[in-house]
Short mmCIF file of C-alpha atoms in Angstrom, two decimals:
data_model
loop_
_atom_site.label_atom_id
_atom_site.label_comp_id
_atom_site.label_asym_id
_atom_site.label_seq_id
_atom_site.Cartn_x
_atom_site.Cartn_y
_atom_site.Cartn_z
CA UNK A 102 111.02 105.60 108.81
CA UNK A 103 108.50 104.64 106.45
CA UNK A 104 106.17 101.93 105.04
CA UNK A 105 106.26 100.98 101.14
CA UNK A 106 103.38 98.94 99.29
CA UNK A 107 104.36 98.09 95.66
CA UNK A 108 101.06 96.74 93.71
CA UNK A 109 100.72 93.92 91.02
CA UNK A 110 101.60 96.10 88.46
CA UNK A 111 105.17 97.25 89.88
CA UNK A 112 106.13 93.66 90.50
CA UNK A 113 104.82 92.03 87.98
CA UNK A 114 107.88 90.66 86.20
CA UNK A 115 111.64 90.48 86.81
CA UNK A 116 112.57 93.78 85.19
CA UNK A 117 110.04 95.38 87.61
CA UNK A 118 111.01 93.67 90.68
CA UNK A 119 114.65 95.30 89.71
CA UNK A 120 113.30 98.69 89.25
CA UNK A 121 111.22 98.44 92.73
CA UNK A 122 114.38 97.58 94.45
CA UNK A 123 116.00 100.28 93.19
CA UNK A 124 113.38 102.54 94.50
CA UNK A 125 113.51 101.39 98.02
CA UNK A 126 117.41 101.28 98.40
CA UNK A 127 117.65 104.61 96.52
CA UNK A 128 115.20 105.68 99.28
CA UNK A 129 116.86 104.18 102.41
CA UNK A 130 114.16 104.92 105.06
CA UNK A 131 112.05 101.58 104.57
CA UNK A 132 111.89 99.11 107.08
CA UNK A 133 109.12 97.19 105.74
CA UNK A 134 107.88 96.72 101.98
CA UNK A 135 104.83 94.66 101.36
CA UNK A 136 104.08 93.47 98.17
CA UNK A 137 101.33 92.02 96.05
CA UNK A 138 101.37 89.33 93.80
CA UNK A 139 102.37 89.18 90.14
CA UNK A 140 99.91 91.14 88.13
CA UNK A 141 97.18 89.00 87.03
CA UNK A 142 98.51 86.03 89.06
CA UNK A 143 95.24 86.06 92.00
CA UNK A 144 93.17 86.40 89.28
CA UNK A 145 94.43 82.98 87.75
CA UNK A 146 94.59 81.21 90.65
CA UNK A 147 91.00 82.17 91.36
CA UNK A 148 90.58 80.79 88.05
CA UNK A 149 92.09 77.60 88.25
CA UNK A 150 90.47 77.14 91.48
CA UNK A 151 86.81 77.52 90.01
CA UNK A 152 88.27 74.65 87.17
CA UNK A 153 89.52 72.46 89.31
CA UNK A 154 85.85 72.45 91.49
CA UNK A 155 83.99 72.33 88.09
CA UNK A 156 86.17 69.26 87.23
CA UNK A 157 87.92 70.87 84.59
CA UNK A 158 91.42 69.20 84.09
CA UNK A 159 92.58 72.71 82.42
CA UNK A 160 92.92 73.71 86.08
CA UNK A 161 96.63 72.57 85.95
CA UNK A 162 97.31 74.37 82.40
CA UNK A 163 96.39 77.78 84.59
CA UNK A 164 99.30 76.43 87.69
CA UNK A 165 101.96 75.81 84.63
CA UNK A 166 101.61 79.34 83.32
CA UNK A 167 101.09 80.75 87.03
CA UNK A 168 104.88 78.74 87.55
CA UNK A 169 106.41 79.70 84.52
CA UNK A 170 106.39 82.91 85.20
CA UNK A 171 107.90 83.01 88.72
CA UNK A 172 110.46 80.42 87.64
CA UNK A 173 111.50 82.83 84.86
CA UNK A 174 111.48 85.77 87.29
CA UNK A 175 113.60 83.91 89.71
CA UNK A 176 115.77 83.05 87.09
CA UNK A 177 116.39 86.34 85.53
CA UNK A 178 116.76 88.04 88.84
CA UNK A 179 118.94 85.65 90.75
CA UNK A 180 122.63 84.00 89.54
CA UNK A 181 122.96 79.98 90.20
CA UNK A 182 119.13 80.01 91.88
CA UNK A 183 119.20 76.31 92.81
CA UNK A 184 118.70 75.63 95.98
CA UNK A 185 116.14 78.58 96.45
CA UNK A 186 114.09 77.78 93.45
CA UNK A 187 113.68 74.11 94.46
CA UNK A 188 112.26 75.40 97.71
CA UNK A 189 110.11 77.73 95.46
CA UNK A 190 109.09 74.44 93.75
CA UNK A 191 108.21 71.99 97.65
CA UNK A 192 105.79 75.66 97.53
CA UNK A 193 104.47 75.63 94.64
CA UNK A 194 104.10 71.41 94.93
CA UNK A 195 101.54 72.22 97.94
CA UNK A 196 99.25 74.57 95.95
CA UNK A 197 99.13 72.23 93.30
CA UNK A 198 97.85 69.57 95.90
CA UNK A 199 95.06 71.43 96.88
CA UNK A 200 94.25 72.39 93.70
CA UNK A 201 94.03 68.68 92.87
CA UNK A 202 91.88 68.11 96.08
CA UNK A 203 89.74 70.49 94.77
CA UNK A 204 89.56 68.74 91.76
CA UNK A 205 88.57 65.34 93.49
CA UNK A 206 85.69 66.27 95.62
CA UNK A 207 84.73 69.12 92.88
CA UNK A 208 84.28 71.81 96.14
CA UNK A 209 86.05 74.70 97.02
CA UNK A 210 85.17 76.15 100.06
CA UNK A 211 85.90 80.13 101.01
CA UNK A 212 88.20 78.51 103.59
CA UNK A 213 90.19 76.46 100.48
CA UNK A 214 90.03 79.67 98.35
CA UNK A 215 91.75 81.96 100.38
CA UNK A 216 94.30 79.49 101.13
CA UNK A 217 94.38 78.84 97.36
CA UNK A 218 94.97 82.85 96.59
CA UNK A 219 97.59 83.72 99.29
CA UNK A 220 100.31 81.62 97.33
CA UNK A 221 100.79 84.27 95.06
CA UNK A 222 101.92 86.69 97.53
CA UNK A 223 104.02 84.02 99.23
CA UNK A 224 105.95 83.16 96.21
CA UNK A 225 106.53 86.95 95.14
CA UNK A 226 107.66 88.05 98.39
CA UNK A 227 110.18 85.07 98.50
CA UNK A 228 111.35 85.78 95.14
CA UNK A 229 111.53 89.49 95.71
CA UNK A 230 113.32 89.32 99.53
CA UNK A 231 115.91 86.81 97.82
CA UNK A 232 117.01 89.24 95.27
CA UNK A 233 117.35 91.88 97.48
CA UNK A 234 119.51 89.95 99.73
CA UNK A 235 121.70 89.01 96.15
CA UNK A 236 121.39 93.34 95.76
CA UNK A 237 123.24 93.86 98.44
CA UNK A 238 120.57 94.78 100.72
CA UNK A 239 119.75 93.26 104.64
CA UNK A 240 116.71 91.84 103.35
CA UNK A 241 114.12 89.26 105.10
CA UNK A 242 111.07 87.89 104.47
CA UNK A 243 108.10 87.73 106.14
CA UNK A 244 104.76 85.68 105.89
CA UNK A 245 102.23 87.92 107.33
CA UNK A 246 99.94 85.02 107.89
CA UNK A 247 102.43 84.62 111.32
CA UNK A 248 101.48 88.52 112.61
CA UNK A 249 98.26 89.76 110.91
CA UNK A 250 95.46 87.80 113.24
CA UNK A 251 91.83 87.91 112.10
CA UNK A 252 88.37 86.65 112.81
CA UNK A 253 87.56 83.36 110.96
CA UNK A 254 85.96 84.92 108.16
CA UNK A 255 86.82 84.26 104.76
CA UNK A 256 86.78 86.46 101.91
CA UNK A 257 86.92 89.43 104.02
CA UNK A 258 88.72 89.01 107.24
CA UNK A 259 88.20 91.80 110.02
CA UNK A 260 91.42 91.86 111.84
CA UNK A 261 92.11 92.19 115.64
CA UNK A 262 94.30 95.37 115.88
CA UNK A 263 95.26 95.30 118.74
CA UNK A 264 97.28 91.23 118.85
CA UNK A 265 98.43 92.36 115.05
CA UNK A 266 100.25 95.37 116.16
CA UNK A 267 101.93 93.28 119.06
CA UNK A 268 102.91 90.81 116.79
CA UNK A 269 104.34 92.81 114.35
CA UNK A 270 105.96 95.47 116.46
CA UNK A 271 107.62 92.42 118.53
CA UNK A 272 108.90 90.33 115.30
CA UNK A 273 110.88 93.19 113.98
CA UNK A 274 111.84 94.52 117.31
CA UNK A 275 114.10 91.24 117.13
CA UNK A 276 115.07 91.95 113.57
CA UNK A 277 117.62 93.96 111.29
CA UNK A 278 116.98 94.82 108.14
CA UNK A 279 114.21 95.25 105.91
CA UNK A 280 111.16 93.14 105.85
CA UNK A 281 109.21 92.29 102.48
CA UNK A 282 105.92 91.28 103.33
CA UNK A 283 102.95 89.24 101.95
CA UNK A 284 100.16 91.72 100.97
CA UNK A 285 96.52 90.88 101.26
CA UNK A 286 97.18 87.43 103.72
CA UNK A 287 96.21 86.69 107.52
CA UNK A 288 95.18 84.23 109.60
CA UNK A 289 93.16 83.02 112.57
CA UNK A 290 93.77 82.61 115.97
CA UNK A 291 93.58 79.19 114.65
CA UNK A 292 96.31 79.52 112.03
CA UNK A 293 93.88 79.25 109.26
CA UNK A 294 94.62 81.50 106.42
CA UNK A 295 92.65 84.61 105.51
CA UNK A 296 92.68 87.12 103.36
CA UNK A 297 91.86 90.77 104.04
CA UNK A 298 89.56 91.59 100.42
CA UNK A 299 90.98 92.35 96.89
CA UNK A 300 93.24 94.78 96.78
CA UNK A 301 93.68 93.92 100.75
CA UNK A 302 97.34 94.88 100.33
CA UNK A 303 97.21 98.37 100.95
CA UNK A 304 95.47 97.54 104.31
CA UNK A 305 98.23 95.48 105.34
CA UNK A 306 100.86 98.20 104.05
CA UNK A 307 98.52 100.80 106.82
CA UNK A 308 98.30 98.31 109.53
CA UNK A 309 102.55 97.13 109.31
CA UNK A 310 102.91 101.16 109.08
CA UNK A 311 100.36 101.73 112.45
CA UNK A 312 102.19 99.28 114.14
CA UNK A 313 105.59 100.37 113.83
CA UNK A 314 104.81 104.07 113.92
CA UNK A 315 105.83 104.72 110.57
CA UNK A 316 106.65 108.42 109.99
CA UNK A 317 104.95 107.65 106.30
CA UNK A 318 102.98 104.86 104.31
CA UNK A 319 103.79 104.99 100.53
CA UNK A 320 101.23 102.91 98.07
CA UNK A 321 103.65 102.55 94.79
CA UNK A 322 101.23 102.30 91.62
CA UNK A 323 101.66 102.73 88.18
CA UNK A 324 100.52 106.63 88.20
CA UNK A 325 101.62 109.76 89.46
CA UNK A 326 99.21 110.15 92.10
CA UNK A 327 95.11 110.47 92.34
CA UNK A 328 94.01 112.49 89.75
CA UNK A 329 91.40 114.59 89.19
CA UNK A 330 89.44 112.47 86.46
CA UNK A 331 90.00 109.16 84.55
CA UNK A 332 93.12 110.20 82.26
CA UNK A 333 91.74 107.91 79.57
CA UNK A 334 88.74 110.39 79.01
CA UNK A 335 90.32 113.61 80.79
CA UNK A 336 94.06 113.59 79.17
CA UNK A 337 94.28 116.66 80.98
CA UNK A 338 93.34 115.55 84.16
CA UNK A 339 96.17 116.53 86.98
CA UNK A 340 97.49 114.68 90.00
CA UNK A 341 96.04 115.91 93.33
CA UNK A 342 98.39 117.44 95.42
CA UNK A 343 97.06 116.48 98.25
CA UNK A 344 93.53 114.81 99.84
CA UNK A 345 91.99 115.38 103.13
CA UNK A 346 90.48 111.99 104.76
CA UNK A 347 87.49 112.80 104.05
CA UNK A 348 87.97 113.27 100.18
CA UNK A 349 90.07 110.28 99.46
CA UNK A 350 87.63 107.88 101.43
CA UNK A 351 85.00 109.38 98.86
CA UNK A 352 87.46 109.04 95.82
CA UNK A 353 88.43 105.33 96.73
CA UNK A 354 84.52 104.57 97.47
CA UNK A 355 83.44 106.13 93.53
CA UNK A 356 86.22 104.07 91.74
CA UNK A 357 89.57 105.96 92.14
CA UNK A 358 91.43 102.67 92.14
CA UNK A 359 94.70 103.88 93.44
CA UNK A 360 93.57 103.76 97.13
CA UNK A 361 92.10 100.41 99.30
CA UNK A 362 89.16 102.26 101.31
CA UNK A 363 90.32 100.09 104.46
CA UNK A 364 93.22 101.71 103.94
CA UNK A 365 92.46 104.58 105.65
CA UNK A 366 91.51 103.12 108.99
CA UNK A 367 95.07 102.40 110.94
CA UNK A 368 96.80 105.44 109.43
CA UNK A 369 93.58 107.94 110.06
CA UNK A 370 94.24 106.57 114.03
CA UNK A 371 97.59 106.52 114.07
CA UNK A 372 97.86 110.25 112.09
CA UNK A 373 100.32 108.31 109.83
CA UNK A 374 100.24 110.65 106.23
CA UNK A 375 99.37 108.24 103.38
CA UNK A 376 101.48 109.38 99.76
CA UNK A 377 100.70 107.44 96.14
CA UNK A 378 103.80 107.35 94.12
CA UNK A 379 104.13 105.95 90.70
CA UNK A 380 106.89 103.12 90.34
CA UNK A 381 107.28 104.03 86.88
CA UNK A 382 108.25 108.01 88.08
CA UNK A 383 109.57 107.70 91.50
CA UNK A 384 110.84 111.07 91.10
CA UNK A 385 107.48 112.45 90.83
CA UNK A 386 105.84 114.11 93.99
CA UNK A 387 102.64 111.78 93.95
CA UNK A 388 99.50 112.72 96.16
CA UNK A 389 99.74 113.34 100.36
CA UNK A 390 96.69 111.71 101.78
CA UNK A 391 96.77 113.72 105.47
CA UNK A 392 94.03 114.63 108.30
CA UNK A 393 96.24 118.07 107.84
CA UNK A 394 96.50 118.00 104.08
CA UNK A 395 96.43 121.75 102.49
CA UNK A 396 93.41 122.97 100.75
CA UNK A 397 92.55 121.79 97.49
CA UNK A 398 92.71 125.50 95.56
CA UNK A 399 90.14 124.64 93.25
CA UNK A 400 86.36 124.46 93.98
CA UNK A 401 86.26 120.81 93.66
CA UNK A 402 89.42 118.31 94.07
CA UNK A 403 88.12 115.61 91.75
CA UNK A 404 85.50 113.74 89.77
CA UNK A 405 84.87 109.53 90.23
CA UNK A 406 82.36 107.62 89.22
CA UNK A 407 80.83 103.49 89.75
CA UNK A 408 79.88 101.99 86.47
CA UNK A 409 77.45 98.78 85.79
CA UNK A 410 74.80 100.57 87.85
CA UNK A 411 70.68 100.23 87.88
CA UNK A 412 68.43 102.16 88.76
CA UNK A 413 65.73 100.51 91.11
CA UNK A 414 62.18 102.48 91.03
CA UNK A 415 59.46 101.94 93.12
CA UNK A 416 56.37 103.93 92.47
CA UNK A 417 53.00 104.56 93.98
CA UNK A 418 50.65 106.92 94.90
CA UNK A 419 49.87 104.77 97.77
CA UNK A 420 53.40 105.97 99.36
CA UNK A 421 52.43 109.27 99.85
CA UNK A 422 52.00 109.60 103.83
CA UNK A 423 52.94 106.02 104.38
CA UNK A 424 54.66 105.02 107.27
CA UNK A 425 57.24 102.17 107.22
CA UNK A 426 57.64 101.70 103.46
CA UNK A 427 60.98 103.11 102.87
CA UNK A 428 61.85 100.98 105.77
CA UNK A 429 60.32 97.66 103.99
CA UNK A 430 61.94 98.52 100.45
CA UNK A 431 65.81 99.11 102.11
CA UNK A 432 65.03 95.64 104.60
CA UNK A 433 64.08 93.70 101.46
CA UNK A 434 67.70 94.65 99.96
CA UNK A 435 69.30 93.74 102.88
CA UNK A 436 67.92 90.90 103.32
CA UNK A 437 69.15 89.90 99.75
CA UNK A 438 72.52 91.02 99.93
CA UNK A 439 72.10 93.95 97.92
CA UNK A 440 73.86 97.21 98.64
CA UNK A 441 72.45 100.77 97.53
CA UNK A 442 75.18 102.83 96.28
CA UNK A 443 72.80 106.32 95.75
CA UNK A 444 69.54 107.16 97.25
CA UNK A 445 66.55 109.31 95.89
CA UNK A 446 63.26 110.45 97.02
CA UNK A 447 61.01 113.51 95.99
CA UNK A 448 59.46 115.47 98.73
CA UNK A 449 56.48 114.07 96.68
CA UNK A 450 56.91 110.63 98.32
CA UNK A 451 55.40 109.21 94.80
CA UNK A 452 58.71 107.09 94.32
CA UNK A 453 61.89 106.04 95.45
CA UNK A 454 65.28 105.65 94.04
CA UNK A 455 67.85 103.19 94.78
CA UNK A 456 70.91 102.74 92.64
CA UNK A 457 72.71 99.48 92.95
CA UNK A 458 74.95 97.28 90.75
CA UNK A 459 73.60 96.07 87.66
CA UNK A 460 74.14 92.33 89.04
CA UNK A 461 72.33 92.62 91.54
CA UNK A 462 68.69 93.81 89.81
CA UNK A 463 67.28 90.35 89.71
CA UNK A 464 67.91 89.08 93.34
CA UNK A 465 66.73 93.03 94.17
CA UNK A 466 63.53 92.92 92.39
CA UNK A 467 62.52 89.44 93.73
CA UNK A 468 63.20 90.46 97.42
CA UNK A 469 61.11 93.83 96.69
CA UNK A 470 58.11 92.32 95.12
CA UNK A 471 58.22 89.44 98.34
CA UNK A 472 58.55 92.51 100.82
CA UNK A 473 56.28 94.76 99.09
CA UNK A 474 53.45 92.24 97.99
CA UNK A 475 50.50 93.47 100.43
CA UNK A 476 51.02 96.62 99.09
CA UNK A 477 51.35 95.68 95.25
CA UNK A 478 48.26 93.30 95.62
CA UNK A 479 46.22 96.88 97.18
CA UNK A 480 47.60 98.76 94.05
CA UNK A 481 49.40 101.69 96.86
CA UNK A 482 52.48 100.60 94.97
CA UNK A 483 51.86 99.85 91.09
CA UNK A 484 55.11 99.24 89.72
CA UNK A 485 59.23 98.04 90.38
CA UNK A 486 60.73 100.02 87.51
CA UNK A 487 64.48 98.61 86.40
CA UNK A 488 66.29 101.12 84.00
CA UNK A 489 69.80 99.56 83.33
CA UNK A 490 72.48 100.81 81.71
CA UNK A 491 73.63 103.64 84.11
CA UNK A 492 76.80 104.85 86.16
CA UNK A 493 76.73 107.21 89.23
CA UNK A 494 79.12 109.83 88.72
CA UNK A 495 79.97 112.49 91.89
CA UNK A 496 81.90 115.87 92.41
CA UNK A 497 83.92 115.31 95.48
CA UNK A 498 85.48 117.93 97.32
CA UNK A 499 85.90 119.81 101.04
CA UNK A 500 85.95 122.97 98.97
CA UNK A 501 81.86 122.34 98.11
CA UNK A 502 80.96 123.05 101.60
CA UNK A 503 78.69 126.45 102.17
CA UNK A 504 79.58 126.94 98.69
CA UNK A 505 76.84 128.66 96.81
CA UNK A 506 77.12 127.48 93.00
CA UNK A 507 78.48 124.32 92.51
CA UNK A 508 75.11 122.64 92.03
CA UNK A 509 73.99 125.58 89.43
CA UNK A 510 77.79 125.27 87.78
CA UNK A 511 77.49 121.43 87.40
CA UNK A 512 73.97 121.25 86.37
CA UNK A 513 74.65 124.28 83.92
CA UNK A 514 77.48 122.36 82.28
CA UNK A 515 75.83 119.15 81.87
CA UNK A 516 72.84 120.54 80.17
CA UNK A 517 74.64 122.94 77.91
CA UNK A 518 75.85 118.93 76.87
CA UNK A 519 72.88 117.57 76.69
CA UNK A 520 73.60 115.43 79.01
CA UNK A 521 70.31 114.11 81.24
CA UNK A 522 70.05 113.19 84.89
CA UNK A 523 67.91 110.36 86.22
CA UNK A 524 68.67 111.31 90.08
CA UNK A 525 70.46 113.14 92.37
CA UNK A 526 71.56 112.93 95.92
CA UNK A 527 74.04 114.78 97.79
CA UNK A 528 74.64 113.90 101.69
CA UNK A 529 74.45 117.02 104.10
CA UNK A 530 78.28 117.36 104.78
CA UNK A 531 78.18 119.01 101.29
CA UNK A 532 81.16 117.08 100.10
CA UNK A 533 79.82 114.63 97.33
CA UNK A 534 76.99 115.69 94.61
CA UNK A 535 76.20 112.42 92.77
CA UNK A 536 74.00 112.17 90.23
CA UNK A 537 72.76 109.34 87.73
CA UNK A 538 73.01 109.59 84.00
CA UNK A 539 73.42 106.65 81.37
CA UNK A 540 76.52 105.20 80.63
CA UNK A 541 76.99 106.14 77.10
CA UNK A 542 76.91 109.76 78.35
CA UNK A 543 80.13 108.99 79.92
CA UNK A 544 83.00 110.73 78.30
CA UNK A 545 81.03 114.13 77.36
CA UNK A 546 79.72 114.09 81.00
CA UNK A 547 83.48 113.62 82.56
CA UNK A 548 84.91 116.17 80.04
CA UNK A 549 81.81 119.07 80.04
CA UNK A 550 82.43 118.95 84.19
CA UNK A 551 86.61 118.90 84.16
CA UNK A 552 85.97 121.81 81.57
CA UNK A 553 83.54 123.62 84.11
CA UNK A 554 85.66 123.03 87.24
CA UNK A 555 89.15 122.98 86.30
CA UNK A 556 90.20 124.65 83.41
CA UNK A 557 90.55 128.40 83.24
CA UNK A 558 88.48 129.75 81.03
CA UNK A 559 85.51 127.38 82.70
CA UNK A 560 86.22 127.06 86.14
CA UNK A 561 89.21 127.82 89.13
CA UNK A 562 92.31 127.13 87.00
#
């Protein structure tokens, strides 16, 4: 019994609603799908709710074009729709209410958002489970508002395991058939709704597969599996086989955008295997995300990177031997709401690196120079340098451990070309080297290392 997650991409229209269906009746072993919105349709609702509080009338342009589409979906996928698509329209009335409220008092809370965004799960998983009923197949659906319970925060609910599993395990205890579920939607104990973070719907896919002890949980995208590099740059790049835990929690973190990082958590408990499987090749293997995946046979299993990256450096003389200051400069981030993606700091003690996203320099630098002004004003620190225009880019692999070489066969490659580094860091479990290097070094970076690690006249291939 299995678990299947279909993105915005592989539902994103009536002719790809038909093909998913296909997949999971072809497949048989489902018992619950869960399903994301419409490509591009939480993105325009997000949109239409930031009109609407800016008093922009065009707010309601956004909600026709967000309503023609499902109406022509519905339409296309379902003979004599009537009396389903006017319930699809009493829906669709209440988001357009809110959006109007919105509107009036110019506000829209987190609370109003996330209500706001779950409506385009709820009116894809309605259209969806009612053409799979006219397929032919014992279909259902389910609003996982009802069984996924959360705290009451917005945005980026944590959710309460242990109720959600009761709730879920119970409702289709009592049920036949095959469940499509809203991706990405909770609630409170207080039957507000929440939402579990973008791309939140391969968490719920892992927490519906924890609870109901799903032999497998399969996250349907639009490519054959993880792959080793960014195709775009790499058109060599091959699909992973498979990923230990470890190595795909590092691949989701540095941008492999096939995998939710949250999505790890109920299926690394409940030793469910994870498997990415393209909707557009379901006959493809895809990639096995296991605690007892084989070994990668290569050296290392693939290459990520985070783009829109600065580098934050403060310098001093005054730091050498000081205790407390690295302390002060990662407080001062904290305290405004930065995050530091890559850490560096010579044995020298003259500087220290942080990388973080290029948006969030300014609010960085202010909290730094408040933080650090005793010692700025004594001249221990003398300067806050900002270099912009960067992306961290890291080896990843469980290969890399005790492993003498990879450093000297990375760095090698990159300088042969000519390509510089602005800092490294690599943790002690050996299995990520990231480095720093400007963005418009990009492509010949990601090629030079493929070429190095994975091809066979440069590296294991």
């Amino acid at each position: 019994m299995k678990v299947m997650k279909f993105g915005g991409s592989s539902v994103r229209d009536a002719a790809h609603i038909r093909r998913m269906v296909e997949i999971v009746e072809r497949d048989g072993n489902a018992r619950a799908v869960i399903c994301s919105a419409m490509k591009g349709v939480t993105n325009a609702l997000i949109e239409a709710a930031n009109r609407a509080e800016a008093g922009d009338r065009g707010y309601s342009e956004i909600l026709d074009g967000i309503w023609s589409r499902h109406q022509t979906a519905t339409e296309e996928l379902i003979a004599s729709p009537g009396d389903f698509i006017g319930a699809l329209q009493d829906e669709f009335s209440e988001l357009r209410e809110i959006c109007h409220g919105v509107f009036l008092i110019k506000e829209c809370s987190p609370r109003s958002m996330d209500l706001i965004m779950s409506f385009g799960e709820r009116l894809n998983n309605r259209i969806i489970a009612e053409y799979a009923g006219f397929a032919g197949l014992e279909a259902f659906y389910v609003d996982a508002r009802e069984l996924v319970l959360t705290d009451g925060t917005h945005g980026n609910a944590v959710v309460r395991f242990e109720e959600s599993y009761r709730r879920i395990d119970g409702y289709f205890a009592d049920r036949a058939g095959l469940g499509f579920v809203t991706g990405f939607i909770a609630s409170s104990s207080e039957g507000i709704t929440t939402t579990l973070g973008r791309n939140g719907s391969d968490y719920s896919a892992s927490i519906f597969g924890a609870a109901l002890a799903a032999d497998d949980i399969e996250i349907w995208t639009d490519v054959d599996g993880v792959l080793e590099a960014d195709p775009r740059v790499v058109p060599a790049a091959g699909v992973i086989s498979e990923l230990s835990i470890d190595e795909a929690m590092e691949l989701s973190y540095f941008g492999a955008e096939v995998l939710h990082p949250y999505t790890m958590i109920p299926a690394i408990e409940t030793a469910i295997p994870v498997w990415i499987k393209n909707t557009l090749n379901p006959e493809a293997r895809g990639t096995r995300i296991a605690a007892d995946a084989r070994a990668n046979p290569n050296l290392i299993t693939g290459i990520a990177s985070i783009t829109d990256v600065s580098l934050v450096n403060v310098i001093g003389g005054g730091m050498v031997g000081a205790r407390g200051t690295a302390m002060k400069i990662f407080a001062a981030l904290a305290r405004a709401d930065v995050n530091a993606i890559m850490i560096s700091q010579a044995s020298s003690e003259h500087s220290v690196c942080v990388v973080i996203r290029s948006a969030e320099v300014r609010r960085a630098v202010s909290g730094l120079k408040a933080e650090l002004e005793w010692e700025i004003r004594n001249r221990s620190i003398q300067d806050i340098e900002v270099v912009d225009g960067l992306e961290v880019m890291a080896i990843i692999g469980g290969n890399m451990r005790g492993r003498p070489g990879v450093a000297g066969r990375l760095f090698s490659s990159l300088g042969s070309a000519e390509v510089n580094i602005l800092a490294i860091a690599q943790g002690s479990s050996e299995m990520n080297l990231s480095f720093c290097i400007r963005e418009i070094d990009h492509a010949r970076a990601l090629s030079t290392i493929h070429h190095a690690f994975f091809t066979s006249d440069g590296g294991d291939r």
